[in-house]
Amino acid sequence: MVANKFVKWASTELENKFDEVDVDDIIVEDHLPEIRSRKRKLLPGEVSHDQQIVNAYQRFTVEVHNVILDKIVCKIKERITGNEMLYGDLSCLSPINFVDIAANGLPTTALDELCKKLVIFDNILNIIAIKNELLNFAKNWDSLKKTVEIYN
């Protein structure tokens, strides 16, 4: 929600700036500036094994890009860990898996975690009935998808 508001605000601000400024006056640099690397002083007898990164693009890749990518991967793993069963249950609802479900049926633990989450909203939820409905839906999916424009 807040991110969407920020994006809208930033878009309008940028559009207003572009209206005020001539587009020819905007300069965009196409290369990273070359910054002289500082050499770390060594104590007497100390041997340094790390190499200074001289290339600006390599430095950007190592110090910025890879750090951001690592943080993104860690956050995704953090969000997924502990919810594997729920994601497995949600994958049963994907039409890609309907052929496999129709042929082999549902696993015994399928939809258990999802039903635990949904029982809050409907306390008379019957997991066996839901499994049977999904199995029936998956078996009839080939004929049902012909009625939906996206799948035609």
PDB file of C-alpha atoms in Angstrom:
ATOM      1  CA  MET A   1       0.000   0.000   0.000  1.00  0.00           C
ATOM      2  CA  VAL A   2       2.664   2.499   1.016  1.00  0.00           C
ATOM      3  CA  ALA A   3       4.888   1.411  -1.866  1.00  0.00           C
ATOM      4  CA  ASN A   4       2.075   2.036  -4.346  1.00  0.00           C
ATOM      5  CA  LYS A   5       1.508   5.517  -2.921  1.00  0.00           C
ATOM      6  CA  PHE A   6       5.222   6.252  -3.172  1.00  0.00           C
ATOM      7  CA  VAL A   7       5.378   5.072  -6.789  1.00  0.00           C
ATOM      8  CA  LYS A   8       2.401   7.252  -7.723  1.00  0.00           C
ATOM      9  CA  TRP A   9       3.922  10.243  -5.921  1.00  0.00           C
ATOM     10  CA  ALA A  10       7.328   9.725  -7.549  1.00  0.00           C
ATOM     11  CA  SER A  11       5.739   9.327 -10.991  1.00  0.00           C
ATOM     12  CA  THR A  12       3.802  12.572 -10.686  1.00  0.00           C
ATOM     13  CA  GLU A  13       6.854  14.412  -9.347  1.00  0.00           C
ATOM     14  CA  LEU A  14       8.993  13.178 -12.240  1.00  0.00           C
ATOM     15  CA  GLU A  15       6.308  14.082 -14.764  1.00  0.00           C
ATOM     16  CA  ASN A  16       6.105  17.581 -13.271  1.00  0.00           C
ATOM     17  CA  LYS A  17       9.893  17.935 -13.449  1.00  0.00           C
ATOM     18  CA  PHE A  18       9.908  16.818 -17.083  1.00  0.00           C
ATOM     19  CA  ASP A  19       7.214  19.382 -17.874  1.00  0.00           C
ATOM     20  CA  GLU A  20       9.360  22.154 -16.339  1.00  0.00           C
ATOM     21  CA  VAL A  21      12.703  21.140 -17.877  1.00  0.00           C
ATOM     22  CA  ASP A  22      13.630  20.780 -21.509  1.00  0.00           C
ATOM     23  CA  VAL A  23      14.405  17.129 -22.265  1.00  0.00           C
ATOM     24  CA  ASP A  24      17.624  18.137 -24.068  1.00  0.00           C
ATOM     25  CA  ASP A  25      18.975  19.586 -20.807  1.00  0.00           C
ATOM     26  CA  ILE A  26      18.853  16.221 -19.028  1.00  0.00           C
ATOM     27  CA  ILE A  27      22.189  14.437 -18.982  1.00  0.00           C
ATOM     28  CA  VAL A  28      22.385  10.764 -18.158  1.00  0.00           C
ATOM     29  CA  GLU A  29      25.816   9.292 -17.639  1.00  0.00           C
ATOM     30  CA  ASP A  30      26.384   6.021 -19.424  1.00  0.00           C
ATOM     31  CA  HIS A  31      29.332   4.838 -17.348  1.00  0.00           C
ATOM     32  CA  LEU A  32      30.317   4.570 -13.736  1.00  0.00           C
ATOM     33  CA  PRO A  33      32.907   7.067 -12.546  1.00  0.00           C
ATOM     34  CA  GLU A  34      36.422   5.747 -12.065  1.00  0.00           C
ATOM     35  CA  ILE A  35      37.384   6.304  -8.447  1.00  0.00           C
ATOM     36  CA  ARG A  36      40.959   5.937  -7.390  1.00  0.00           C
ATOM     37  CA  SER A  37      41.191   3.014  -5.008  1.00  0.00           C
ATOM     38  CA  ARG A  38      42.674   3.617  -1.615  1.00  0.00           C
ATOM     39  CA  LYS A  39      45.457   1.355  -0.587  1.00  0.00           C
ATOM     40  CA  ARG A  40      45.163   0.031   2.942  1.00  0.00           C
ATOM     41  CA  LYS A  41      48.294   0.374   4.988  1.00  0.00           C
ATOM     42  CA  LEU A  42      49.761  -2.853   6.247  1.00  0.00           C
ATOM     43  CA  LEU A  43      51.402  -3.354   9.578  1.00  0.00           C
ATOM     44  CA  PRO A  44      55.005  -4.572   9.548  1.00  0.00           C
ATOM     45  CA  GLY A  45      55.069  -8.278   8.774  1.00  0.00           C
ATOM     46  CA  GLU A  46      51.400  -8.343   7.678  1.00  0.00           C
ATOM     47  CA  VAL A  47      50.620 -10.043   4.386  1.00  0.00           C
ATOM     48  CA  SER A  48      47.482  -9.020   2.483  1.00  0.00           C
ATOM     49  CA  HIS A  49      45.787 -11.594   0.285  1.00  0.00           C
ATOM     50  CA  ASP A  50      42.825  -9.520  -0.866  1.00  0.00           C
ATOM     51  CA  GLN A  51      42.986  -7.716  -4.183  1.00  0.00           C
ATOM     52  CA  GLN A  52      41.584  -4.250  -4.747  1.00  0.00           C
ATOM     53  CA  ILE A  53      38.852  -4.097  -7.370  1.00  0.00           C
ATOM     54  CA  VAL A  54      39.920  -1.469  -9.876  1.00  0.00           C
ATOM     55  CA  ASN A  55      37.181  -1.788 -12.493  1.00  0.00           C
ATOM     56  CA  ALA A  56      34.108   0.328 -11.573  1.00  0.00           C
ATOM     57  CA  TYR A  57      31.667  -2.177 -13.077  1.00  0.00           C
ATOM     58  CA  GLN A  58      33.195  -5.080 -11.150  1.00  0.00           C
ATOM     59  CA  ARG A  59      33.151  -3.032  -7.940  1.00  0.00           C
ATOM     60  CA  PHE A  60      29.467  -2.210  -8.509  1.00  0.00           C
ATOM     61  CA  THR A  61      28.721  -5.882  -9.152  1.00  0.00           C
ATOM     62  CA  VAL A  62      30.512  -7.050  -6.021  1.00  0.00           C
ATOM     63  CA  GLU A  63      29.623  -4.276  -3.587  1.00  0.00           C
ATOM     64  CA  VAL A  64      26.085  -3.371  -4.660  1.00  0.00           C
ATOM     65  CA  HIS A  65      24.458  -5.853  -7.036  1.00  0.00           C
ATOM     66  CA  ASN A  66      25.529  -9.061  -5.301  1.00  0.00           C
ATOM     67  CA  VAL A  67      24.719  -7.696  -1.837  1.00  0.00           C
ATOM     68  CA  ILE A  68      21.202  -6.719  -2.921  1.00  0.00           C
ATOM     69  CA  LEU A  69      20.699 -10.048  -4.660  1.00  0.00           C
ATOM     70  CA  ASP A  70      21.827 -11.930  -1.526  1.00  0.00           C
ATOM     71  CA  LYS A  71      19.397  -9.949   0.637  1.00  0.00           C
ATOM     72  CA  ILE A  72      16.527 -10.661  -1.766  1.00  0.00           C
ATOM     73  CA  VAL A  73      17.269 -14.388  -1.805  1.00  0.00           C
ATOM     74  CA  CYS A  74      17.512 -14.478   2.006  1.00  0.00           C
ATOM     75  CA  LYS A  75      14.180 -12.664   2.394  1.00  0.00           C
ATOM     76  CA  ILE A  76      12.463 -15.023  -0.054  1.00  0.00           C
ATOM     77  CA  LYS A  77      13.849 -18.063   1.789  1.00  0.00           C
ATOM     78  CA  GLU A  78      12.783 -16.536   5.107  1.00  0.00           C
ATOM     79  CA  ARG A  79       9.223 -16.070   3.872  1.00  0.00           C
ATOM     80  CA  ILE A  80       8.970 -19.533   2.350  1.00  0.00           C
ATOM     81  CA  THR A  81      10.506 -21.408   5.289  1.00  0.00           C
ATOM     82  CA  GLY A  82       7.759 -22.720   7.500  1.00  0.00           C
ATOM     83  CA  ASN A  83       5.083 -22.475   4.802  1.00  0.00           C
ATOM     84  CA  GLU A  84       6.173 -25.283   2.493  1.00  0.00           C
ATOM     85  CA  MET A  85       3.047 -27.331   3.185  1.00  0.00           C
ATOM     86  CA  LEU A  86       0.790 -24.356   2.456  1.00  0.00           C
ATOM     87  CA  TYR A  87       2.577 -23.662  -0.840  1.00  0.00           C
ATOM     88  CA  GLY A  88       2.282 -27.345  -1.716  1.00  0.00           C
ATOM     89  CA  ASP A  89      -1.461 -27.169  -1.068  1.00  0.00           C
ATOM     90  CA  LEU A  90      -1.785 -24.038  -3.179  1.00  0.00           C
ATOM     91  CA  SER A  91       0.058 -25.755  -6.033  1.00  0.00           C
ATOM     92  CA  CYS A  92      -2.748 -28.335  -6.113  1.00  0.00           C
ATOM     93  CA  LEU A  93      -5.087 -25.512  -7.150  1.00  0.00           C
ATOM     94  CA  SER A  94      -3.027 -24.657 -10.236  1.00  0.00           C
ATOM     95  CA  PRO A  95      -4.487 -25.827 -13.579  1.00  0.00           C
ATOM     96  CA  ILE A  96      -1.004 -26.974 -14.611  1.00  0.00           C
ATOM     97  CA  ASN A  97      -1.246 -29.772 -12.045  1.00  0.00           C
ATOM     98  CA  PHE A  98      -4.825 -30.840 -12.879  1.00  0.00           C
ATOM     99  CA  VAL A  99      -3.702 -33.495 -15.386  1.00  0.00           C
ATOM    100  CA  ASP A 100      -1.523 -35.145 -12.733  1.00  0.00           C
ATOM    101  CA  ILE A 101      -4.264 -34.872 -10.092  1.00  0.00           C
ATOM    102  CA  ALA A 102      -6.862 -36.384 -12.457  1.00  0.00           C
ATOM    103  CA  ALA A 103      -4.542 -39.282 -13.318  1.00  0.00           C
ATOM    104  CA  ASN A 104      -2.989 -40.030  -9.919  1.00  0.00           C
ATOM    105  CA  GLY A 105      -5.382 -38.446  -7.428  1.00  0.00           C
ATOM    106  CA  LEU A 106      -4.424 -36.179  -4.558  1.00  0.00           C
ATOM    107  CA  PRO A 107      -1.699 -37.016  -2.031  1.00  0.00           C
ATOM    108  CA  THR A 108      -3.008 -37.996   1.398  1.00  0.00           C
ATOM    109  CA  THR A 109      -1.804 -34.789   3.059  1.00  0.00           C
ATOM    110  CA  ALA A 110      -2.957 -32.513   0.237  1.00  0.00           C
ATOM    111  CA  LEU A 111      -5.004 -29.468   1.283  1.00  0.00           C
ATOM    112  CA  ASP A 112      -4.575 -30.216   5.020  1.00  0.00           C
ATOM    113  CA  GLU A 113      -2.622 -27.048   5.781  1.00  0.00           C
ATOM    114  CA  LEU A 114      -4.875 -24.919   3.565  1.00  0.00           C
ATOM    115  CA  CYS A 115      -7.965 -26.216   5.342  1.00  0.00           C
ATOM    116  CA  LYS A 116      -6.399 -25.406   8.718  1.00  0.00           C
ATOM    117  CA  LYS A 117      -6.055 -21.794   7.547  1.00  0.00           C
ATOM    118  CA  LEU A 118      -9.574 -21.668   6.050  1.00  0.00           C
ATOM    119  CA  VAL A 119     -11.376 -23.173   9.050  1.00  0.00           C
ATOM    120  CA  ILE A 120     -11.118 -19.730  10.691  1.00  0.00           C
ATOM    121  CA  PHE A 121     -13.554 -18.389   8.090  1.00  0.00           C
ATOM    122  CA  ASP A 122     -15.843 -21.442   7.886  1.00  0.00           C
ATOM    123  CA  ASN A 123     -15.936 -23.754  10.895  1.00  0.00           C
ATOM    124  CA  ILE A 124     -17.974 -26.469   9.113  1.00  0.00           C
ATOM    125  CA  LEU A 125     -15.257 -26.985   6.515  1.00  0.00           C
ATOM    126  CA  ASN A 126     -14.977 -30.636   5.480  1.00  0.00           C
ATOM    127  CA  ILE A 127     -11.542 -31.552   4.120  1.00  0.00           C
ATOM    128  CA  ILE A 128     -12.743 -34.773   2.486  1.00  0.00           C
ATOM    129  CA  ALA A 129     -15.487 -32.926   0.594  1.00  0.00           C
ATOM    130  CA  ILE A 130     -12.989 -30.302  -0.589  1.00  0.00           C
ATOM    131  CA  LYS A 131     -10.575 -32.988  -1.805  1.00  0.00           C
ATOM    132  CA  ASN A 132     -13.394 -34.722  -3.684  1.00  0.00           C
ATOM    133  CA  GLU A 133     -14.500 -31.411  -5.235  1.00  0.00           C
ATOM    134  CA  LEU A 134     -10.959 -30.636  -6.386  1.00  0.00           C
ATOM    135  CA  LEU A 135     -10.506 -34.126  -7.798  1.00  0.00           C
ATOM    136  CA  ASN A 136     -13.811 -33.866  -9.680  1.00  0.00           C
ATOM    137  CA  PHE A 137     -12.902 -30.372 -10.921  1.00  0.00           C
ATOM    138  CA  ALA A 138      -9.481 -31.576 -12.109  1.00  0.00           C
ATOM    139  CA  LYS A 139     -11.065 -34.491 -14.006  1.00  0.00           C
ATOM    140  CA  ASN A 140     -13.512 -32.126 -15.748  1.00  0.00           C
ATOM    141  CA  TRP A 141     -10.956 -29.366 -16.350  1.00  0.00           C
ATOM    142  CA  ASP A 142     -10.408 -30.195 -20.034  1.00  0.00           C
ATOM    143  CA  SER A 143     -14.066 -29.594 -20.853  1.00  0.00           C
ATOM    144  CA  LEU A 144     -14.441 -26.651 -18.442  1.00  0.00           C
ATOM    145  CA  LYS A 145     -11.473 -24.708 -19.795  1.00  0.00           C
ATOM    146  CA  LYS A 146     -13.079 -24.586 -23.246  1.00  0.00           C
ATOM    147  CA  THR A 147     -15.692 -22.219 -21.803  1.00  0.00           C
ATOM    148  CA  VAL A 148     -13.042 -19.732 -20.590  1.00  0.00           C
ATOM    149  CA  GLU A 149     -11.645 -17.316 -23.176  1.00  0.00           C
ATOM    150  CA  ILE A 150      -8.110 -17.299 -21.750  1.00  0.00           C
ATOM    151  CA  TYR A 151      -7.634 -21.008 -22.451  1.00  0.00           C
ATOM    152  CA  ASN A 152      -9.059 -20.951 -26.003  1.00  0.00           C
TER     153      ASN A 152
END
